[in-house]
């Protein structure tokens, strides 16, 4: 392996050429090992998306124009889609934080054995089909579903509540599917918090509430931010749950893309939607990296 | 933090936290579990608990040619995806782990791109591409698209396996005269085999459960189970789907347990 000779102190002279040639060969061989994966990703993902981007630059008459992008901003139905999408994304992310933070906090405070048993319930849904979980919510929430039947049998309500095939259904279904994406990074960052900080704070007389808010909570923020960004980004491009639980009334970004391309065969407009979605996704990730990078370094410097 | 936090907070004062946490855990797990008893219902109505029990919905599943064909297509695609994605992913992880690779960060980003790019865009893109090269509604097209989606999981799982393995062992074997492939196969693979198996299981379930891309590129004789389920859920909620869902839940529990078992041995 080339790394081993390269680690030796440089003796200058005779072997340098041979060693560098060897290192080049080694790097080439390693690149060769990666190449099947790179070629496959290039053909199946990069090429079509680049092609779609190219298409989005031309209008129906084949002229180079920004018409597809102008329509995305101007046409009322598209604007409504964006508003719905961001509305859903904000509410679902908020719900995930509200439900996920206490859960991750509890998991981080439990003894290891209990925590790993509880973690199974967080990770198992990852392995369960999104369709199965969406189906389960449809069964529970629809007009003649379990919840409405039970509530009516108990006499709590006289009319079935509209819980599925609308906005509420989309929110419940998406929160359920995206919650683990928030809990797992948050839990990992909470486990990394040094308990000595908390002991020190309490030793110095801070009550538990103050210790939590002034020490634990700020230290858990990077993990929370990571989870929030992941959930938000996944919300923006989510397709299955809104398509099945929205009852055709909640049109989100991905559904609009599907309709524009499959139903109306308008590839230019659909591609423009896709390009903007990708740009927003990558932009959010970039901002997050930049912010967290700054935070991490500042925290490091303060120590 | 270790088992005993040593913080002067009693479990009693934490009761509210445990209650909220337990409720959220129930929210995560109960909906899927409710499906299981309902799939054994004797009536066409979805009731919980069912008033009568039967296997009629399982019979409906296994006797329907459409559902059976779709299941076979999904299984074929998942097995082939696993067989393609695992070696490609292991090779890439090996190269990325060596540290001698230029542009390693960039290559890592390319290989894991499908985790970040919205799935709907991958679906529309592959459909558009396949329409031109005649791969729509073919098993080959399905396997290629699923491989790209499974690749990041294999690469990341195997990379984390490499982290607890000392590459010097392979160097020792080679300095003792073993060929490159022999050294990798006889020294390295046995020590990272559990993460390779976990990665392969990930690849299998990724392909088997994949919905969005399959909606675009599968159809006709290669309609996947997920695609057929999606259409069925749009039309009406038939208890047959409860039976299929129960089978899928069983499959995911088995695969998850296997992954946990192999993960622990690592």
Coordinates of C-alpha atoms in Angstrom, one line a residue:
Chain A
X1 CA 0.0 0.0 0.0
X2 CA 1.4 3.4 -0.9
X3 CA 0.4 5.1 2.3
X4 CA 3.0 3.1 4.3
X5 CA 6.1 4.2 2.3
X6 CA 4.8 7.7 2.1
X7 CA 4.8 7.9 5.9
X8 CA 8.5 7.3 6.0
X9 CA 10.7 10.3 6.4
X10 CA 11.7 11.7 3.0
X11 CA 15.1 10.4 2.1
X12 CA 15.1 12.5 -1.0
X13 CA 16.6 11.3 -4.2
X14 CA 16.5 7.8 -5.7
X15 CA 13.2 6.4 -4.7
X16 CA 11.1 9.5 -5.0
X17 CA 10.0 9.0 -8.6
X18 CA 9.2 5.3 -8.1
X19 CA 7.2 6.1 -4.9
X20 CA 5.2 8.9 -6.5
X21 CA 4.4 6.7 -9.5
X22 CA 3.3 4.0 -7.1
X23 CA 1.1 6.4 -5.3
X24 CA -0.5 7.6 -8.5
X25 CA -1.2 4.0 -9.5
X26 CA -2.7 3.3 -6.1
X27 CA -4.9 6.4 -6.4
X28 CA -6.0 5.3 -9.8
X29 CA -6.9 1.8 -8.6
X30 CA -8.9 3.2 -5.8
X31 CA -10.7 5.5 -8.2
X32 CA -11.4 2.4 -10.3
X33 CA -13.1 0.8 -7.3
X34 CA -15.4 3.8 -6.9
X35 CA -16.2 4.1 -10.6
X36 CA -19.1 1.7 -10.9
X37 CA -21.0 3.6 -8.3
X38 CA -20.1 7.0 -9.7
X39 CA -21.0 6.0 -13.3
X40 CA -24.3 4.6 -12.1
X41 CA -25.2 7.7 -10.1
X42 CA -24.1 9.8 -13.0
X43 CA -26.4 8.0 -15.5
X44 CA -29.4 7.4 -13.3
X45 CA -29.5 10.7 -11.3
X46 CA -27.1 13.4 -12.6
X47 CA -27.8 13.0 -16.4
X48 CA -31.6 13.0 -16.2
X49 CA -31.7 15.9 -13.7
X50 CA -29.3 17.9 -15.9
X51 CA -31.5 17.1 -18.9
X52 CA -34.6 18.3 -17.1
X53 CA -32.8 21.5 -16.1
X54 CA -31.9 22.0 -19.8
X55 CA -35.6 21.4 -20.8
X56 CA -36.8 23.9 -18.2
X57 CA -34.9 26.7 -20.0
X58 CA -37.1 26.4 -23.1
X59 CA -40.8 27.4 -23.6
X60 CA -43.4 25.5 -25.6
X61 CA -42.2 26.9 -28.9
X62 CA -38.7 25.7 -28.3
X63 CA -37.3 29.1 -27.7
X64 CA -34.8 29.8 -24.9
X65 CA -36.8 31.7 -22.2
X66 CA -37.5 32.0 -18.6
X67 CA -41.2 31.4 -19.1
X68 CA -41.3 28.2 -17.1
X69 CA -39.8 29.9 -14.1
X70 CA -41.9 33.0 -14.5
X71 CA -45.0 30.8 -14.5
X72 CA -43.9 29.2 -11.3
X73 CA -43.9 32.6 -9.6
X74 CA -46.9 34.1 -11.3
X75 CA -49.5 31.5 -11.8
X76 CA -51.9 31.4 -8.8
X77 CA -52.2 27.6 -8.6
X78 CA -48.5 27.2 -8.3
X79 CA -48.2 29.9 -5.7
X80 CA -51.0 28.2 -3.7
X81 CA -49.0 24.9 -4.0
X82 CA -45.9 26.6 -2.5
X83 CA -47.9 28.2 0.3
X84 CA -49.5 24.8 1.2
X85 CA -46.2 23.1 1.0
X86 CA -44.4 25.5 3.3
X87 CA -47.4 25.6 5.6
X88 CA -47.4 21.8 5.9
X89 CA -43.6 21.8 6.3
X90 CA -43.6 24.3 9.1
X91 CA -46.4 22.7 11.0
X92 CA -45.1 19.2 10.6
X93 CA -41.6 20.3 11.7
X94 CA -43.1 22.1 14.7
X95 CA -45.1 19.0 15.7
X96 CA -42.0 16.8 15.3
X97 CA -40.1 19.1 17.6
X98 CA -42.9 19.1 20.2
X99 CA -43.2 15.3 20.2
X100 CA -39.6 14.5 19.4
X101 CA -37.7 16.6 21.9
X102 CA -39.3 15.1 25.1
X103 CA -38.9 11.6 23.6
X104 CA -35.2 12.1 22.8
X105 CA -34.7 13.7 26.2
X106 CA -36.3 10.8 27.9
X107 CA -34.2 8.3 25.9
X108 CA -31.0 10.2 26.7
X109 CA -31.8 10.1 30.5
X110 CA -32.8 6.4 30.7
X111 CA -30.3 3.7 31.6
X112 CA -28.6 2.2 28.6
X113 CA -30.7 -1.1 28.5
X114 CA -34.0 0.7 28.7
X115 CA -33.0 3.3 26.2
X116 CA -31.9 0.7 23.6
X117 CA -35.3 -1.1 24.0
X118 CA -37.2 2.2 23.5
X119 CA -34.9 3.0 20.6
X120 CA -36.2 -0.1 18.8
X121 CA -39.6 1.6 18.6
X122 CA -38.0 4.6 17.0
X123 CA -35.9 2.7 14.5
X124 CA -38.4 -0.1 13.6
X125 CA -40.7 2.4 11.7
X126 CA -37.7 3.1 9.5
X127 CA -37.9 -0.5 8.3
X128 CA -41.7 -0.4 7.9
X129 CA -43.1 0.6 4.5
X130 CA -44.4 4.2 4.3
X131 CA -47.4 2.7 2.5
X132 CA -48.2 0.4 5.4
X133 CA -48.1 3.3 7.9
X134 CA -50.2 5.6 5.7
X135 CA -52.7 2.8 5.3
X136 CA -52.8 2.3 9.1
X137 CA -53.6 6.0 9.5
X138 CA -56.3 5.9 6.8
X139 CA -57.9 3.0 8.7
X140 CA -57.8 4.9 11.9
X141 CA -58.8 8.4 10.8
X142 CA -61.2 8.0 7.9
X143 CA -64.9 8.9 8.2
X144 CA -66.0 5.4 9.2
X145 CA -62.6 4.7 10.7
X146 CA -61.6 3.4 14.1
X147 CA -61.3 6.7 15.9
X148 CA -64.7 8.1 14.7
X149 CA -66.4 4.8 15.4
X150 CA -65.1 4.7 18.9
X151 CA -65.8 8.3 19.7
X152 CA -69.4 7.9 18.3
X153 CA -69.9 4.7 20.3
X154 CA -68.8 6.5 23.4
X155 CA -71.1 9.3 22.6
X156 CA -68.4 11.9 22.5
X157 CA -69.4 13.1 19.1
X158 CA -72.5 12.7 17.0
X159 CA -71.0 13.4 13.6
X160 CA -67.8 11.8 12.3
X161 CA -64.8 14.2 12.5
X162 CA -63.1 15.0 9.2
X163 CA -59.7 13.6 10.1
X164 CA -58.5 11.9 6.8
X165 CA -58.6 13.1 3.2
X166 CA -57.8 16.6 4.3
X167 CA -55.1 18.9 5.7
X168 CA -55.3 17.3 9.2
X169 CA -54.8 13.8 7.8
X170 CA -51.7 15.0 5.9
X171 CA -50.2 16.6 9.1
X172 CA -50.8 13.5 11.2
X173 CA -49.5 11.0 8.7
X174 CA -46.4 13.1 7.8
X175 CA -45.5 13.8 11.5
X176 CA -45.7 10.1 12.2
X177 CA -43.4 9.2 9.3
X178 CA -40.9 12.0 9.8
X179 CA -40.6 11.9 13.6
X180 CA -37.8 9.3 13.8
X181 CA -35.7 11.6 11.5
X182 CA -35.8 14.3 14.2
X183 CA -35.4 12.0 17.2
X184 CA -32.3 10.1 16.1
X185 CA -29.9 13.0 15.5
X186 CA -31.3 14.8 18.5
X187 CA -30.8 11.7 20.7
X188 CA -27.2 11.3 19.4
X189 CA -26.3 14.9 20.3
X190 CA -28.0 14.6 23.7
X191 CA -26.0 11.5 24.5
X192 CA -22.8 13.4 23.7
X193 CA -23.5 16.1 26.3
X194 CA -21.1 15.6 29.2
X195 CA -23.1 15.0 32.4
X196 CA -20.3 16.7 34.4
X197 CA -21.6 20.0 33.1
X198 CA -25.0 19.3 34.6
X199 CA -23.5 18.0 37.9
X200 CA -21.4 21.1 38.1
X201 CA -24.4 23.4 37.6
X202 CA -26.3 21.5 40.3
X203 CA -23.4 21.5 42.6
X204 CA -23.2 25.3 42.3
X205 CA -26.9 25.5 43.4
X206 CA -28.9 25.6 40.1
X207 CA -32.3 24.0 40.4
X208 CA -33.0 21.2 37.9
X209 CA -35.2 23.5 35.7
X210 CA -32.4 26.1 35.4
X211 CA -29.8 23.4 34.8
X212 CA -32.0 22.1 31.9
X213 CA -32.6 25.5 30.3
X214 CA -29.2 27.1 30.8
X215 CA -26.9 24.1 30.3
X216 CA -28.7 21.1 28.7
X217 CA -31.0 22.8 26.2
X218 CA -28.3 25.1 24.6
X219 CA -26.0 22.1 24.2
X220 CA -28.7 20.1 22.5
X221 CA -29.5 22.8 20.0
X222 CA -27.0 21.6 17.2
X223 CA -28.7 18.1 17.2
X224 CA -32.1 19.7 17.2
X225 CA -31.1 22.0 14.3
X226 CA -29.9 18.9 12.4
X227 CA -33.2 17.1 12.9
X228 CA -35.3 20.2 12.1
X229 CA -33.4 20.7 8.8
X230 CA -33.7 17.0 7.8
X231 CA -37.5 17.0 8.6
X232 CA -38.1 20.3 6.8
X233 CA -36.3 19.2 3.7
X234 CA -38.1 15.9 3.6
X235 CA -41.4 17.7 4.0
X236 CA -40.8 19.9 1.0
X237 CA -40.4 16.9 -1.4
X238 CA -42.9 14.5 0.3
X239 CA -45.2 12.7 -2.0
X240 CA -46.9 9.5 -0.8
X241 CA -48.7 10.7 2.3
X242 CA -50.2 13.9 0.9
X243 CA -51.2 12.0 -2.2
X244 CA -53.0 9.4 -0.2
X245 CA -54.3 11.3 2.8
X246 CA -54.9 14.7 1.2
X247 CA -58.0 13.6 -0.6
X248 CA -57.0 15.7 -3.6
X249 CA -57.4 18.8 -1.6
X250 CA -53.9 19.3 -0.3
X251 CA -51.6 19.7 -3.3
X252 CA -48.0 19.8 -2.3
X253 CA -44.9 20.5 -4.4
X254 CA -44.1 16.9 -5.3
X255 CA -47.7 16.2 -6.3
X256 CA -47.8 19.3 -8.5
X257 CA -44.6 18.0 -10.2
X258 CA -46.2 14.6 -10.8
X259 CA -49.4 16.2 -12.2
X260 CA -47.6 18.6 -14.4
X261 CA -45.4 16.0 -16.0
X262 CA -47.6 12.8 -16.0
X263 CA -51.0 14.3 -16.4
X264 CA -50.3 17.4 -18.6
X265 CA -47.0 16.2 -20.1
X266 CA -45.6 19.7 -19.5
X267 CA -42.0 18.7 -19.0
X268 CA -40.6 22.3 -19.1
X269 CA -42.9 23.5 -16.3
X270 CA -42.5 20.3 -14.3
X271 CA -38.7 20.5 -14.6
X272 CA -38.7 24.1 -13.5
X273 CA -40.6 23.0 -10.4
X274 CA -38.0 20.3 -9.8
X275 CA -35.0 22.6 -10.3
X276 CA -36.4 25.1 -7.8
X277 CA -37.2 22.3 -5.3
X278 CA -33.6 21.0 -5.6
X279 CA -32.2 24.5 -5.3
X280 CA -34.2 25.2 -2.2
X281 CA -33.2 21.9 -0.7
X282 CA -29.5 22.4 -1.4
X283 CA -29.7 26.0 -0.3
X284 CA -31.2 25.1 3.1
X285 CA -28.6 22.4 3.6
X286 CA -25.8 24.9 2.7
X287 CA -27.1 27.6 5.1
X288 CA -27.4 24.9 7.8
X289 CA -23.8 23.7 7.3
X290 CA -22.6 27.3 7.3
X291 CA -24.5 28.2 10.5
X292 CA -23.6 25.0 12.3
X293 CA -20.0 25.3 11.2
X294 CA -19.8 28.8 12.7
X295 CA -21.5 27.6 15.9
X296 CA -19.3 24.6 16.3
X297 CA -16.1 26.6 15.9
X298 CA -17.3 29.4 18.3
X299 CA -18.2 26.8 20.9
X300 CA -14.8 25.2 20.5
X301 CA -13.1 28.6 20.8
X302 CA -15.0 29.5 24.0
X303 CA -13.8 26.3 25.7
Chain B
X1 CA -23.4 9.9 29.7
X2 CA -23.3 6.6 31.4
X3 CA -25.9 4.4 33.0
X4 CA -26.0 6.2 36.2
X5 CA -26.2 9.9 35.6
X6 CA -25.7 10.7 39.3
X7 CA -28.0 13.7 39.1
X8 CA -30.0 14.5 42.1
X9 CA -33.3 14.3 40.4
X10 CA -35.6 11.5 41.5
X11 CA -37.5 9.4 39.0
X12 CA -40.7 10.6 40.6
X13 CA -40.1 14.2 39.5
X14 CA -39.4 12.8 36.1
X15 CA -42.8 11.1 35.9
X16 CA -44.3 13.6 33.5
X17 CA -41.3 13.1 31.1
X18 CA -41.7 9.3 31.1
X19 CA -45.5 9.8 30.5
X20 CA -44.9 12.1 27.5
X21 CA -42.1 9.9 26.1
X22 CA -44.2 6.7 26.4
X23 CA -47.2 8.4 24.7
X24 CA -44.9 9.5 21.8
X25 CA -43.5 5.9 21.5
X26 CA -47.1 4.6 21.4
X27 CA -47.9 7.1 18.6
X28 CA -45.0 5.8 16.6
X29 CA -45.7 2.1 17.0
X30 CA -49.4 1.5 17.7
X31 CA -50.9 2.4 14.2
X32 CA -48.9 -0.2 12.4
X33 CA -49.7 -2.8 15.1
X34 CA -53.4 -2.2 14.9
X35 CA -53.4 -3.5 11.3
X36 CA -52.2 -7.0 12.4
X37 CA -55.4 -8.2 14.2
X38 CA -57.6 -6.4 11.7
X39 CA -56.1 -8.5 8.9
X40 CA -57.6 -11.6 10.5
X41 CA -61.1 -10.1 10.4
X42 CA -63.9 -12.2 9.1
X43 CA -65.9 -9.3 7.7
X44 CA -65.4 -6.7 5.0
X45 CA -65.7 -4.0 7.5
X46 CA -62.5 -2.8 9.1
X47 CA -63.2 -3.2 12.8
X48 CA -61.0 -3.3 15.9
X49 CA -61.1 -5.7 17.5
X50 CA -62.7 -7.8 14.7
X51 CA -66.0 -9.4 15.6
X52 CA -65.1 -12.6 13.8
X53 CA -61.9 -14.2 12.7
X54 CA -60.8 -15.7 9.4
X55 CA -58.0 -16.0 7.0
X56 CA -60.1 -14.8 4.0
X57 CA -58.0 -11.7 3.3
X58 CA -54.8 -13.8 3.2
X59 CA -56.5 -16.1 0.8
X60 CA -57.6 -13.1 -1.2
X61 CA -54.0 -11.9 -1.3
X62 CA -52.4 -15.2 -2.2
X63 CA -55.0 -16.3 -4.7
X64 CA -55.1 -13.0 -6.6
X65 CA -52.8 -13.3 -9.7
X66 CA -52.2 -9.6 -9.7
X67 CA -51.1 -9.3 -6.1
X68 CA -49.0 -12.4 -6.4
X69 CA -47.2 -11.2 -9.6
X70 CA -46.6 -7.8 -8.1
X71 CA -45.1 -9.5 -5.0
X72 CA -42.8 -11.6 -7.2
X73 CA -41.7 -8.6 -9.2
X74 CA -40.9 -6.7 -5.9
X75 CA -38.9 -9.7 -4.5
X76 CA -37.0 -10.1 -7.7
X77 CA -36.1 -6.4 -7.9
X78 CA -35.1 -6.4 -4.2
X79 CA -32.8 -9.5 -4.5
X80 CA -31.2 -8.2 -7.7
X81 CA -30.7 -4.7 -6.2
X82 CA -29.1 -6.3 -3.2
X83 CA -26.8 -8.3 -5.4
X84 CA -25.8 -5.2 -7.5
X85 CA -25.7 -2.5 -4.8
X86 CA -23.7 -4.5 -2.2
X87 CA -20.5 -5.2 -4.2
X88 CA -20.5 -1.7 -5.7
X89 CA -21.1 -0.1 -2.3
X90 CA -18.4 -2.3 -0.6
X91 CA -15.8 -1.4 -3.3
X92 CA -16.6 2.3 -3.0
X93 CA -16.4 2.2 0.8
X94 CA -13.1 0.4 0.7
X95 CA -11.6 3.1 -1.6
X96 CA -13.2 5.9 0.5
X97 CA -11.8 4.4 3.7
X98 CA -8.2 4.1 2.4
X99 CA -7.6 7.8 2.8
X100 CA -5.4 7.8 -0.3
X101 CA -8.2 8.8 -2.6
X102 CA -8.2 12.3 -4.0
X103 CA -11.5 14.1 -4.1
X104 CA -12.8 11.6 -1.5
X105 CA -15.3 14.2 -0.2
X106 CA -16.7 14.9 -3.6
X107 CA -17.0 11.1 -4.4
X108 CA -18.7 10.6 -1.1
X109 CA -21.2 13.4 -2.0
X110 CA -21.9 11.8 -5.4
X111 CA -22.4 8.3 -4.0
X112 CA -24.8 9.5 -1.3
X113 CA -26.6 12.1 -3.5
X114 CA -29.8 10.1 -3.6
X115 CA -30.3 10.7 0.1
X116 CA -30.5 14.4 -0.4
X117 CA -32.1 14.8 -3.8
X118 CA -35.9 14.8 -3.6
X119 CA -37.2 11.4 -4.6
X120 CA -39.9 12.8 -6.8
X121 CA -37.1 14.4 -8.9
X122 CA -35.3 11.1 -9.2
X123 CA -38.6 9.5 -10.2
X124 CA -39.4 12.0 -12.9
X125 CA -35.8 12.1 -14.1
X126 CA -35.5 8.3 -14.5
X127 CA -38.9 8.1 -16.2
X128 CA -37.8 10.7 -18.7
X129 CA -34.5 9.0 -19.3
X130 CA -35.9 5.5 -19.5
X131 CA -38.6 6.7 -22.0
X132 CA -35.7 7.4 -24.4
X133 CA -33.7 4.2 -23.9
X134 CA -36.7 1.9 -23.5
X135 CA -36.1 0.9 -19.9
X136 CA -39.5 1.9 -18.5
X137 CA -41.6 -1.1 -17.3
X138 CA -38.5 -3.3 -17.2
X139 CA -36.9 -5.2 -14.4
X140 CA -33.5 -3.9 -15.4
X141 CA -34.6 -0.3 -15.2
X142 CA -36.2 -0.9 -11.8
X143 CA -33.0 -2.6 -10.4
X144 CA -30.8 0.2 -11.7
X145 CA -32.9 3.0 -10.1
X146 CA -33.2 1.1 -6.8
X147 CA -29.5 0.4 -6.8
X148 CA -28.8 4.1 -6.9
X149 CA -31.1 4.6 -4.0
X150 CA -29.7 1.7 -2.0
X151 CA -26.1 2.6 -2.7
X152 CA -25.7 5.4 0.0
X153 CA -27.0 3.1 2.7
X154 CA -24.5 0.3 1.8
X155 CA -21.6 2.8 1.5
X156 CA -22.4 4.4 4.9
X157 CA -23.0 1.1 6.7
X158 CA -19.8 -0.5 5.4
X159 CA -17.8 2.7 6.0
X160 CA -18.8 2.6 9.7
X161 CA -17.8 -1.0 9.8
X162 CA -14.4 -0.1 8.4
X163 CA -14.0 2.4 11.3
X164 CA -13.6 -0.3 13.8
X165 CA -11.2 -2.3 11.6
X166 CA -7.4 -1.7 11.4
X167 CA -6.4 -1.7 7.7
X168 CA -2.8 -2.5 8.8
X169 CA -4.0 -6.1 9.1
X170 CA -4.6 -6.3 5.4
X171 CA -1.2 -4.7 4.8
X172 CA 0.5 -7.3 6.9
X173 CA -1.2 -10.1 4.9
X174 CA 0.1 -8.5 1.7
X175 CA 3.6 -8.0 3.0
X176 CA 3.5 -11.7 3.8
X177 CA 2.9 -12.5 0.2
X178 CA -0.9 -12.5 -0.1
X179 CA -2.3 -11.1 -3.3
X180 CA -4.4 -7.9 -3.0
X181 CA -7.7 -9.7 -3.5
X182 CA -6.8 -12.7 -1.3
X183 CA -5.7 -10.3 1.5
X184 CA -9.0 -8.4 1.2
X185 CA -11.1 -11.6 1.0
X186 CA -9.4 -13.6 3.7
X187 CA -8.4 -10.9 6.2
X188 CA -10.6 -7.9 5.8
X189 CA -14.0 -9.3 4.7
X190 CA -14.4 -11.7 7.7
X191 CA -13.9 -8.8 10.1
X192 CA -16.3 -6.4 8.4
X193 CA -18.8 -9.1 7.2
X194 CA -21.5 -8.0 9.7
X195 CA -21.6 -4.5 8.4
X196 CA -21.7 -5.8 4.8
X197 CA -24.7 -8.0 5.7
X198 CA -26.4 -5.0 7.4
X199 CA -25.8 -2.9 4.3
X200 CA -27.2 -5.7 2.1
X201 CA -30.3 -5.9 4.3
X202 CA -30.7 -2.1 4.0
X203 CA -30.4 -2.4 0.2
X204 CA -33.1 -5.2 0.1
X205 CA -35.6 -3.2 2.2
X206 CA -34.9 0.0 0.3
X207 CA -35.8 -1.6 -3.0
X208 CA -38.7 -3.7 -1.6
X209 CA -40.4 -0.7 0.0
X210 CA -39.6 1.9 -2.6
X211 CA -42.7 3.7 -3.8
X212 CA -42.2 7.0 -5.6
X213 CA -39.7 6.0 -8.3
X214 CA -41.5 2.7 -8.9
X215 CA -44.7 4.7 -9.5
X216 CA -43.1 6.3 -12.5
X217 CA -41.0 3.5 -14.0
X218 CA -42.8 0.3 -13.2
X219 CA -46.0 -0.9 -14.9
X220 CA -47.5 -3.6 -16.9
X221 CA -45.9 -6.9 -16.1
X222 CA -43.3 -5.3 -13.9
X223 CA -45.8 -3.5 -11.6
X224 CA -44.3 -3.6 -8.1
X225 CA -46.2 -4.5 -5.0
X226 CA -45.8 -0.9 -3.7
X227 CA -47.2 0.5 -6.9
X228 CA -50.2 -1.8 -6.8
X229 CA -50.8 -0.9 -3.2
X230 CA -50.6 2.8 -3.9
X231 CA -53.2 2.5 -6.6
X232 CA -55.4 0.3 -4.4
X233 CA -55.2 2.8 -1.5
X234 CA -56.3 5.6 -3.8
X235 CA -59.4 3.8 -4.9
X236 CA -60.7 2.1 -1.8
X237 CA -59.6 0.5 1.4
X238 CA -59.9 -3.2 0.9
X239 CA -59.0 -5.4 3.9
X240 CA -56.8 -7.4 1.5
X241 CA -54.3 -4.6 2.0
X242 CA -54.4 -5.2 5.8
X243 CA -53.2 -8.8 5.1
X244 CA -50.5 -7.6 2.7
X245 CA -49.5 -4.9 5.2
X246 CA -49.2 -7.5 8.0
X247 CA -46.9 -9.6 5.7
X248 CA -44.8 -6.5 5.1
X249 CA -44.6 -5.7 8.8
X250 CA -43.5 -9.2 9.5
X251 CA -40.8 -8.9 6.8
X252 CA -39.5 -5.6 8.2
X253 CA -39.4 -7.0 11.8
X254 CA -37.4 -10.0 10.5
X255 CA -35.0 -7.9 8.5
X256 CA -34.7 -5.3 11.3
X257 CA -33.9 -8.1 13.9
X258 CA -31.3 -9.6 11.5
X259 CA -29.7 -6.2 11.1
X260 CA -29.7 -5.6 14.8
X261 CA -28.2 -9.0 15.4
X262 CA -25.4 -8.5 12.9
X263 CA -24.9 -4.9 14.0
X264 CA -24.3 -6.0 17.6
X265 CA -21.7 -8.6 16.5
X266 CA -19.7 -5.9 14.7

